[in-house]
PDB file of C-alpha atoms in Angstrom:
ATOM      1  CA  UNK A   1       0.000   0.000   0.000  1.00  0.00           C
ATOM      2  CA  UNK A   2       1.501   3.278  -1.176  1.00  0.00           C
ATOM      3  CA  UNK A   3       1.167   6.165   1.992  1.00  0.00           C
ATOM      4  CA  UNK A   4      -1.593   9.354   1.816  1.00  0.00           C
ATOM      5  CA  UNK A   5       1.738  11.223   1.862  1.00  0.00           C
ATOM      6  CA  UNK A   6       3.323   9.793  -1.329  1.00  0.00           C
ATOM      7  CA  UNK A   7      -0.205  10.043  -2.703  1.00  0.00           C
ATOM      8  CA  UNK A   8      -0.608  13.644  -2.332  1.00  0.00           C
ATOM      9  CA  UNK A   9       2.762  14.812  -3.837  1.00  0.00           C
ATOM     10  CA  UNK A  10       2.409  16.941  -7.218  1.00  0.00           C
ATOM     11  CA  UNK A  11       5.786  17.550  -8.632  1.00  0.00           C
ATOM     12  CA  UNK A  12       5.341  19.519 -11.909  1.00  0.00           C
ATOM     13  CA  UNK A  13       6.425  16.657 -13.830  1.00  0.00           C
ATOM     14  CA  UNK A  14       3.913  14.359 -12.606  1.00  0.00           C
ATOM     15  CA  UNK A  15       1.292  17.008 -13.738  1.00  0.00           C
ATOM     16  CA  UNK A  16       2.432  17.126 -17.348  1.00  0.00           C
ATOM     17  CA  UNK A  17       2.569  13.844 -17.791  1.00  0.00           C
ATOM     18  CA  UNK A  18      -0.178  11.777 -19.799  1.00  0.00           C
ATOM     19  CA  UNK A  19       0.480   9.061 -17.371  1.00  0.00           C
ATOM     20  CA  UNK A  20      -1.368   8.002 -15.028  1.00  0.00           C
ATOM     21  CA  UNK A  21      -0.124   5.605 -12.139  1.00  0.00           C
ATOM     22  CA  UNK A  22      -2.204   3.590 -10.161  1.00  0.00           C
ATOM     23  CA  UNK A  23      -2.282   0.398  -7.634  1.00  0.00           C
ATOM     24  CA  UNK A  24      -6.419  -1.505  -7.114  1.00  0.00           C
ATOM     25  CA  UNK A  25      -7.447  -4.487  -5.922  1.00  0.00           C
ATOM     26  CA  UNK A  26      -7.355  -7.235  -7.846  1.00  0.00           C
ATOM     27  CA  UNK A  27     -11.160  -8.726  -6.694  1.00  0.00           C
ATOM     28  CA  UNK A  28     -13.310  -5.170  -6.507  1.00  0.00           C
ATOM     29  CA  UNK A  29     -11.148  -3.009  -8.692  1.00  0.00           C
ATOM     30  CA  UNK A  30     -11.135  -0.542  -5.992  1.00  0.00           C
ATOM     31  CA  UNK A  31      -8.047   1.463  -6.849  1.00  0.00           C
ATOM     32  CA  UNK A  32      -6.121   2.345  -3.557  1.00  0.00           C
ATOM     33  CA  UNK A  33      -3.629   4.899  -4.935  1.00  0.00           C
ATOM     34  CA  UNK A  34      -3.865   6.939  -8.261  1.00  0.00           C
ATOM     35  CA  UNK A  35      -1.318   9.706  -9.433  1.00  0.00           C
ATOM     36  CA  UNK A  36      -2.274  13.085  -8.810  1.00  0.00           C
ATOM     37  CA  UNK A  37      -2.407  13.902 -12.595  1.00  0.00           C
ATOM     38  CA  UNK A  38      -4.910  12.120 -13.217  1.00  0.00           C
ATOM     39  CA  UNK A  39      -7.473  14.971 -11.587  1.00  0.00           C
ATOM     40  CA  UNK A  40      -5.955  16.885 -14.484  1.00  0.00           C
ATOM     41  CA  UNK A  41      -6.183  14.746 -17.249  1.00  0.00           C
ATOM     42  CA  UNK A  42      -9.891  13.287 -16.294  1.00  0.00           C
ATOM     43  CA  UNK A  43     -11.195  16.001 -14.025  1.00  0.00           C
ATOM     44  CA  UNK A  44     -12.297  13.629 -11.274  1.00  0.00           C
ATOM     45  CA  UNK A  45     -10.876  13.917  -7.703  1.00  0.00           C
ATOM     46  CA  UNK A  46      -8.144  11.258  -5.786  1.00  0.00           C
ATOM     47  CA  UNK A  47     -11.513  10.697  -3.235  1.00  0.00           C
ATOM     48  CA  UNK A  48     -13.938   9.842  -6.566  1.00  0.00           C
ATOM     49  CA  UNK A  49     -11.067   7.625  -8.028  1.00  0.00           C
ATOM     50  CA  UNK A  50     -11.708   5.400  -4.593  1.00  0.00           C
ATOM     51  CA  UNK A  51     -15.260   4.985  -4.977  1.00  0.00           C
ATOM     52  CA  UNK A  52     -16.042   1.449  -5.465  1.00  0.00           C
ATOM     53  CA  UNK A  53     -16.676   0.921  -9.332  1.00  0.00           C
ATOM     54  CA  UNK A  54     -15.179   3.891 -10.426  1.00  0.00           C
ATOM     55  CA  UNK A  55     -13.065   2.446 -13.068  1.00  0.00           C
ATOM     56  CA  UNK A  56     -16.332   0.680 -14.615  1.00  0.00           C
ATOM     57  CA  UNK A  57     -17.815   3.276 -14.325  1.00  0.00           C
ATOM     58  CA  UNK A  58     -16.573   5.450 -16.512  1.00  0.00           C
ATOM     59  CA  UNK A  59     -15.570   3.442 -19.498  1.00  0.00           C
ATOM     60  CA  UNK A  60     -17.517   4.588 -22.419  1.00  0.00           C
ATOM     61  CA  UNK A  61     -20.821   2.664 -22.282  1.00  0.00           C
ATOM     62  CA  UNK A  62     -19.937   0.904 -25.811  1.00  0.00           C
ATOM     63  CA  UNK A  63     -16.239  -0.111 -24.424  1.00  0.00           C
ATOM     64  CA  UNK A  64     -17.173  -1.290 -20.565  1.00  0.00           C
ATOM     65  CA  UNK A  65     -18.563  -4.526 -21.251  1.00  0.00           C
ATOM     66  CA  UNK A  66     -15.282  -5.784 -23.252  1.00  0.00           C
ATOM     67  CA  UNK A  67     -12.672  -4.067 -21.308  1.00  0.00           C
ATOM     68  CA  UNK A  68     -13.697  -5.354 -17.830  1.00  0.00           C
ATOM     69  CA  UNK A  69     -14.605  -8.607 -19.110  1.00  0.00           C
ATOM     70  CA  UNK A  70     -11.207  -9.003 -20.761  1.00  0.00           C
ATOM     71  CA  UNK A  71      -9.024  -7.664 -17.281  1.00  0.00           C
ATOM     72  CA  UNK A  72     -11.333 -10.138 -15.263  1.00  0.00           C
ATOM     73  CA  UNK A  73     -10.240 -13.175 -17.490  1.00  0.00           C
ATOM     74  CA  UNK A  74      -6.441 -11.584 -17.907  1.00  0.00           C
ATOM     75  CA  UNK A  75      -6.733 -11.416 -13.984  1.00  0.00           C
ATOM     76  CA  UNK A  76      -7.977 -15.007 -13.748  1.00  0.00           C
ATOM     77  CA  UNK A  77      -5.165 -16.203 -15.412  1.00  0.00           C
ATOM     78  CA  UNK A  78      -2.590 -14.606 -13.595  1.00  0.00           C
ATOM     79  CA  UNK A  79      -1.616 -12.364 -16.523  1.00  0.00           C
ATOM     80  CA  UNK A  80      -0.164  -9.321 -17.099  1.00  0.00           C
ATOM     81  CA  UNK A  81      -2.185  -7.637 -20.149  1.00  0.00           C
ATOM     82  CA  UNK A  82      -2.507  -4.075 -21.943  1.00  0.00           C
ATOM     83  CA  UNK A  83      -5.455  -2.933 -23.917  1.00  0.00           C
ATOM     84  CA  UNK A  84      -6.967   0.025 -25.119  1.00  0.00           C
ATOM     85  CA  UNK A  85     -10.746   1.830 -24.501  1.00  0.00           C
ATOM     86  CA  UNK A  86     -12.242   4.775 -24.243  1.00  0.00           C
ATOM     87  CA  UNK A  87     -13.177   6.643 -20.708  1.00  0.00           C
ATOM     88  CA  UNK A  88     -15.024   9.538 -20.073  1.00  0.00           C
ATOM     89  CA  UNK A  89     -13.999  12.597 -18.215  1.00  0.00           C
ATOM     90  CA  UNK A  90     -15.867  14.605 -15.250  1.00  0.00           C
ATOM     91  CA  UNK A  91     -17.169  17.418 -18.316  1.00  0.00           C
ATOM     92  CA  UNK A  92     -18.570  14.102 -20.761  1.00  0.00           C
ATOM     93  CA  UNK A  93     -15.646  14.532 -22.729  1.00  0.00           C
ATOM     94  CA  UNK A  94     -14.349  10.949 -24.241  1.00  0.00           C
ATOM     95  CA  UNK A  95     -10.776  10.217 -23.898  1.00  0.00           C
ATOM     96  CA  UNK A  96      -8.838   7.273 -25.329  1.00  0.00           C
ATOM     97  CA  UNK A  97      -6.610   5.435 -22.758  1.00  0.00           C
ATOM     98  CA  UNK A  98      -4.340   2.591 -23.269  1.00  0.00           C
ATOM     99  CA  UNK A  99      -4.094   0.664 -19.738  1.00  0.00           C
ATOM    100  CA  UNK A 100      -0.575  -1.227 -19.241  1.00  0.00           C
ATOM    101  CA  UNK A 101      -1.460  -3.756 -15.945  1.00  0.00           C
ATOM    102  CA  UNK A 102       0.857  -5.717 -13.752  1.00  0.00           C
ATOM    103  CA  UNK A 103       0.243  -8.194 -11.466  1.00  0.00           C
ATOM    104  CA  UNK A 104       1.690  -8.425  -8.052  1.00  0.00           C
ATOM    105  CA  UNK A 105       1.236 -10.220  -4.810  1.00  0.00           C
ATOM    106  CA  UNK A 106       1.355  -8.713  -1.089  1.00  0.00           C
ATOM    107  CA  UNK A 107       2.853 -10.634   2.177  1.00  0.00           C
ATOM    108  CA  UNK A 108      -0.637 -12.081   2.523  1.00  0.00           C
ATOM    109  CA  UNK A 109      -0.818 -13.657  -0.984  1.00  0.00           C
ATOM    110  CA  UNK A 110      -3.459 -11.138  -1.956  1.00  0.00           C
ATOM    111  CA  UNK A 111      -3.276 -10.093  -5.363  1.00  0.00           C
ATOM    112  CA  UNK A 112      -2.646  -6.555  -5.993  1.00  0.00           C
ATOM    113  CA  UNK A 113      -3.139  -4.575  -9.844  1.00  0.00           C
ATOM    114  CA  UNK A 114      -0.531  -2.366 -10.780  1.00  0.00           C
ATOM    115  CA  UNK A 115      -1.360  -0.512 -14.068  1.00  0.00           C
ATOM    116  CA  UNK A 116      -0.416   2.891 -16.166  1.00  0.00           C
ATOM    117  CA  UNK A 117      -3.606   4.651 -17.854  1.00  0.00           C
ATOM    118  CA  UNK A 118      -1.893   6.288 -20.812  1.00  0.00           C
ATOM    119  CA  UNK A 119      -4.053   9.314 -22.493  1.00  0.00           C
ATOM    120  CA  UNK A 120      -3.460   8.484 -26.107  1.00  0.00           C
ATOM    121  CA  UNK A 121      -6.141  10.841 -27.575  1.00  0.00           C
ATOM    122  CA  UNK A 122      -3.935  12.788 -29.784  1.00  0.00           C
ATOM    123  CA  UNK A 123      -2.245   9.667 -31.315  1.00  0.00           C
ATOM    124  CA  UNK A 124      -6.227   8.052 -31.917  1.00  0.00           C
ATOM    125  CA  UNK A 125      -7.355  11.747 -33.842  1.00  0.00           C
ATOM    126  CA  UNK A 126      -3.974  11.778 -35.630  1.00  0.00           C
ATOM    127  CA  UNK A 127      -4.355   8.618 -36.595  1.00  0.00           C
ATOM    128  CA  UNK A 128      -7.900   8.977 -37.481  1.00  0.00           C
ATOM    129  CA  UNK A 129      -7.158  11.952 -39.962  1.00  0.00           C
ATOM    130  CA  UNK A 130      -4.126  10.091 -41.315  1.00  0.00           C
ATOM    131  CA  UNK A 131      -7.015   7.420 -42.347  1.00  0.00           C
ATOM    132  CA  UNK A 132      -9.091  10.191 -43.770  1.00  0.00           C
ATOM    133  CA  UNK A 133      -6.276  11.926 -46.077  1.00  0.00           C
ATOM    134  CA  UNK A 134      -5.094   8.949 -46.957  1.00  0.00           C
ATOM    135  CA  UNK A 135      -8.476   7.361 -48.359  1.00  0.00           C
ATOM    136  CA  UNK A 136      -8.727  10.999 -49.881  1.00  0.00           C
ATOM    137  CA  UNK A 137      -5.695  10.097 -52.201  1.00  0.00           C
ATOM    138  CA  UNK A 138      -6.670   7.030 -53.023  1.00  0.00           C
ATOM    139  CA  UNK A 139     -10.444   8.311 -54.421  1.00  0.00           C
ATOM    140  CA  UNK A 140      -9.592  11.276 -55.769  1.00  0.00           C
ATOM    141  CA  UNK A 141      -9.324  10.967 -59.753  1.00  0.00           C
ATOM    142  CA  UNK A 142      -6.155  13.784 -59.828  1.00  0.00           C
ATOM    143  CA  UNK A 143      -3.001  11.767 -59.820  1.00  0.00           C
ATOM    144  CA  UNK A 144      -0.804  12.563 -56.764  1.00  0.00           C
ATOM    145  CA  UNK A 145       2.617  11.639 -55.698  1.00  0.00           C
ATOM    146  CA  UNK A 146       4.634  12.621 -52.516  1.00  0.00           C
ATOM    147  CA  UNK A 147       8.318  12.702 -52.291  1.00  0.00           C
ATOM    148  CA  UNK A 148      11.246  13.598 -49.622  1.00  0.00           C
ATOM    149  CA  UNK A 149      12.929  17.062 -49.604  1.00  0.00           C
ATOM    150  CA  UNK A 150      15.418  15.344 -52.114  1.00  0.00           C
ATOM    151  CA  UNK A 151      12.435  15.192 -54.012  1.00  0.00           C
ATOM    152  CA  UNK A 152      12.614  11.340 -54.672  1.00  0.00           C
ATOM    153  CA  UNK A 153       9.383   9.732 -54.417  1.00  0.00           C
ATOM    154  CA  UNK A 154       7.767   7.964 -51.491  1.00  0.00           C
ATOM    155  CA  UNK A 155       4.082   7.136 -53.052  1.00  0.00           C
ATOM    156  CA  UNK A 156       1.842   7.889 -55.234  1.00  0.00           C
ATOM    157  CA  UNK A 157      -1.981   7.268 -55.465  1.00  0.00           C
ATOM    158  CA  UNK A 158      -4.063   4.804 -58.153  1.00  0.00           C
ATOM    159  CA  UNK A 159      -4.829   7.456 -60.299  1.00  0.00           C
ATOM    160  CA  UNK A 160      -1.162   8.659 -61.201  1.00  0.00           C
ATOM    161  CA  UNK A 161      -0.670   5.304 -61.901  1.00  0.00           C
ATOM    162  CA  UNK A 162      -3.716   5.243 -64.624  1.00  0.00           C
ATOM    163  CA  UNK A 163      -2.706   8.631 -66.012  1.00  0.00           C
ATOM    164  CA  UNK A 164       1.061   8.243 -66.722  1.00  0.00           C
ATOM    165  CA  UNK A 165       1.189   4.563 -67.180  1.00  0.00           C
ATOM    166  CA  UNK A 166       3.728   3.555 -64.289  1.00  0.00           C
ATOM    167  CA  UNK A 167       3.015   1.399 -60.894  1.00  0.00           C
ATOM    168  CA  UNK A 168       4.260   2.706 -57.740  1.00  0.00           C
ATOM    169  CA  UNK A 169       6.895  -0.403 -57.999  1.00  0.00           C
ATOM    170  CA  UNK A 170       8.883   1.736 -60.606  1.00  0.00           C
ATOM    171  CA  UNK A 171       8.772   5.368 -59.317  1.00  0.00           C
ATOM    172  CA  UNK A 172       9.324   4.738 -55.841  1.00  0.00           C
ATOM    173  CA  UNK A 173      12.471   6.587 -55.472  1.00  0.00           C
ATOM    174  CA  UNK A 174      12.801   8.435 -58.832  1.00  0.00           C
ATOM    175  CA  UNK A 175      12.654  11.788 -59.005  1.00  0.00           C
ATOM    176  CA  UNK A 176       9.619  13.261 -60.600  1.00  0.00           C
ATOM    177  CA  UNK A 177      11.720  14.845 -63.384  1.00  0.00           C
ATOM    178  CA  UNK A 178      11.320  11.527 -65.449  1.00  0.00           C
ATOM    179  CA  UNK A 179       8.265  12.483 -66.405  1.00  0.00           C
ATOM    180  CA  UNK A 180       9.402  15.206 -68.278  1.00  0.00           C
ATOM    181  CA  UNK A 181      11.005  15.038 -72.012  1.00  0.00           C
ATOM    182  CA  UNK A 182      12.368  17.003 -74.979  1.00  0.00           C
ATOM    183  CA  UNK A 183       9.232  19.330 -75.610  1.00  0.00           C
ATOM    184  CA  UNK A 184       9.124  20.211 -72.470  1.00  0.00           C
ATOM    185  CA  UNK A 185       9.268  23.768 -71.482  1.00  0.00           C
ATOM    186  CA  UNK A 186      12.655  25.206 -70.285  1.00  0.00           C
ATOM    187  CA  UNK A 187      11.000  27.963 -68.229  1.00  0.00           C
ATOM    188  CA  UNK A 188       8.626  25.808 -66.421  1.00  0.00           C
ATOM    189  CA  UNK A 189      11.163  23.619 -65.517  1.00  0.00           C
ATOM    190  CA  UNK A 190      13.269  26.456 -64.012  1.00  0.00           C
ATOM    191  CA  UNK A 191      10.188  27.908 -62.550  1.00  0.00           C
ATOM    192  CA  UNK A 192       9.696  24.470 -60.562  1.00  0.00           C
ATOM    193  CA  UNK A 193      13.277  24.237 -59.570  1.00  0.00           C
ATOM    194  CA  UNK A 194      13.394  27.276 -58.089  1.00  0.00           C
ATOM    195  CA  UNK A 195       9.717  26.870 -56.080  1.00  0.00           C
ATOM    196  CA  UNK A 196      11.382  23.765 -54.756  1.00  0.00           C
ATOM    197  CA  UNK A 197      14.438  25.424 -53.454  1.00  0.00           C
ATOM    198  CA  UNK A 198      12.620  28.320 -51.761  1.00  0.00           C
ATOM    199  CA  UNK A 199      10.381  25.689 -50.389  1.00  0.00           C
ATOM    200  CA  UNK A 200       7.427  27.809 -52.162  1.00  0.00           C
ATOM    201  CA  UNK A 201       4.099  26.583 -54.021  1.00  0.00           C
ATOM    202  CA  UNK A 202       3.944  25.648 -57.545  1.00  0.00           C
ATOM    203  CA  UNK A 203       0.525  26.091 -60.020  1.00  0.00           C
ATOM    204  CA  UNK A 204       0.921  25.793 -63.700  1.00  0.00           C
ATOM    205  CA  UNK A 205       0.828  23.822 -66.579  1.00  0.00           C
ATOM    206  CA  UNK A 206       3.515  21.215 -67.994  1.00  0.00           C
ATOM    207  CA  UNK A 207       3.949  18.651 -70.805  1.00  0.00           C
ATOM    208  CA  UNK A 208       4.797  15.509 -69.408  1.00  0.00           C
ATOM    209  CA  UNK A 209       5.197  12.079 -71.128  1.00  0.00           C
ATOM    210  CA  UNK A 210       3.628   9.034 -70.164  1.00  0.00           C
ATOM    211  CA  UNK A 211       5.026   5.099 -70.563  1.00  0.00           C
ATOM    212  CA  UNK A 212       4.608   4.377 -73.602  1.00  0.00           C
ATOM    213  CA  UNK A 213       5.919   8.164 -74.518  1.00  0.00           C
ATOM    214  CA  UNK A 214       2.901   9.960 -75.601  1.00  0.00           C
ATOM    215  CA  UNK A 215       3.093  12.946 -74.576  1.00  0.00           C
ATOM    216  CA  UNK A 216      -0.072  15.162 -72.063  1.00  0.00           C
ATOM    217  CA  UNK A 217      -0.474  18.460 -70.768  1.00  0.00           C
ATOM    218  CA  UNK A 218      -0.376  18.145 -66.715  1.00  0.00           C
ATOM    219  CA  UNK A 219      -2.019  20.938 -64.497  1.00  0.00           C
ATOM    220  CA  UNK A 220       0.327  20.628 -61.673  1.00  0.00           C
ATOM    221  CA  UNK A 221       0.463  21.884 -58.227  1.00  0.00           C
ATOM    222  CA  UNK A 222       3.144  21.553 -55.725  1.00  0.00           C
ATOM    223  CA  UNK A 223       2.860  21.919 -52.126  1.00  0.00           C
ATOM    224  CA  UNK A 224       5.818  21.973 -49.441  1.00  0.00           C
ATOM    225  CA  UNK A 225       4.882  20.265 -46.422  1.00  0.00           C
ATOM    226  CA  UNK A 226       6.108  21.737 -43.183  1.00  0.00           C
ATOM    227  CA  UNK A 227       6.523  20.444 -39.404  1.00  0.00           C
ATOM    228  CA  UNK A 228       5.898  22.490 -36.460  1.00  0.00           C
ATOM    229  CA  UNK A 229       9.366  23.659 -36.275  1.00  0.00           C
ATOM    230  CA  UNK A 230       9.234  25.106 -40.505  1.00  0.00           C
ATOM    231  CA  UNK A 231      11.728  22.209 -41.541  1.00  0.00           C
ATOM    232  CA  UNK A 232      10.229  20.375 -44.722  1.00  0.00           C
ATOM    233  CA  UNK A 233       9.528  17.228 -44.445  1.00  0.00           C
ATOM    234  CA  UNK A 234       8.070  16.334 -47.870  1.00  0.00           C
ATOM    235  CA  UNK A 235       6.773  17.663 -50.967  1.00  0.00           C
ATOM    236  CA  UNK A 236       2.730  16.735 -52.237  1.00  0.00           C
TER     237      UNK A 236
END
């Protein structure tokens, strides 16, 4: 059993942390010590963390039934087990928590629960929109292509494929200047090169040739793609 005292402390790393760290018991799920944090993160108080079936409690109604079932048979067995659910917060607010539990036993032979509840929220949404702009690119009829700053390409969508003739297999790191050919226009190609280097947009129109070498007029657009600290990180 961890002390009140050990309980109560609040260094200002424990309160920026998306961890929460917790000890319950093993039969009731009664959780006898939980990280100060986690008043931060879920807006309840240490006292309403104790309340017998807290935990239960405020799983998301569609998650509860699978996520206690599965720690009561993970429990059963003697196992230590992680798994992932959604919980709701004091202000009805759904969070998505990944739960990383130990098993331990006490002087008695009583079986104590030793877990981390890990806020994973932002990972879920990023992930979520990844899923979105990624079946984006695969429906949309434009063909599109993303490459590395060196400009050497990483993927390219279905339609590309269709409109120039070549599978991803053979373009994956080319650079996108194989597309171009002898009637292409000098100027655009400078004009290109030197949006790339300044790390600026692109919109215009240039003659590119396809597999079999016929040649078609491509609106393209080029887009840098920036992190949160202005380094590029890829080109769309």
């Amino acid at each position: 059993m961890i002390s009140q005292d050990s309980e109560n402390k609040d260094s200002p790393l424990m309160r920026l942390s998306s961890t929460v760290f917790w000890q319950a018991d093993a039969v009731n799920f009664i959780f006898n010590f939980v990280s100060s944090n986690a008043v931060n993160l879920f807006g309840y108080t240490i006292q309403e963390w104790h309340q017998t079936g807290f935990w239960a409690r405020h799983i998301h109604p569609e998650d509860r039934e699978e996520a206690v079932n599965f720690c009561k048979q993970c429990i059963s067995r003697k196992e230590d087990h992680e798994f992932e659910y959604r919980f709701l917060t004091k202000d009805k607010q759904v969070r998505y928590v990944r739960d990383i539990v130990n098993i331990s036993f006490d002087k008695a032979g009583e079986m104590l629960l030793h877990g981390l509840m890990i806020d994973i929220t932002d990972l879920r949404h990023a992930e979520e929109i990844l899923h979105i702009n990624t079946l984006a690119l695969t429906t949309i009829s434009q063909g599109v292509i993303v490459t590395d700053p060196e400009q050497k390409i990483i993927s390219c969508n279905k339609s590309f494929s269709e409109i120039t003739g070549y599978p991803e297999s053979e373009i994956i790191g080319k650079n996108c200047r194989f597309l171009q050919g002898e009637e292409t226009n000098q100027h655009t190609r400078k004009l290109i090169r030197e949006a790339i280097t300044e790390k600026k947009e692109f919109n215009g129109e240039i003659l590119n040739y396809r597999k079999d070498g016929t040649p078609f007029w491509n609106e393209l657009s080029i887009s840098p793609v920036l992190d949160q600290k202005n380094r590029l990180t890829q080109f769309v």
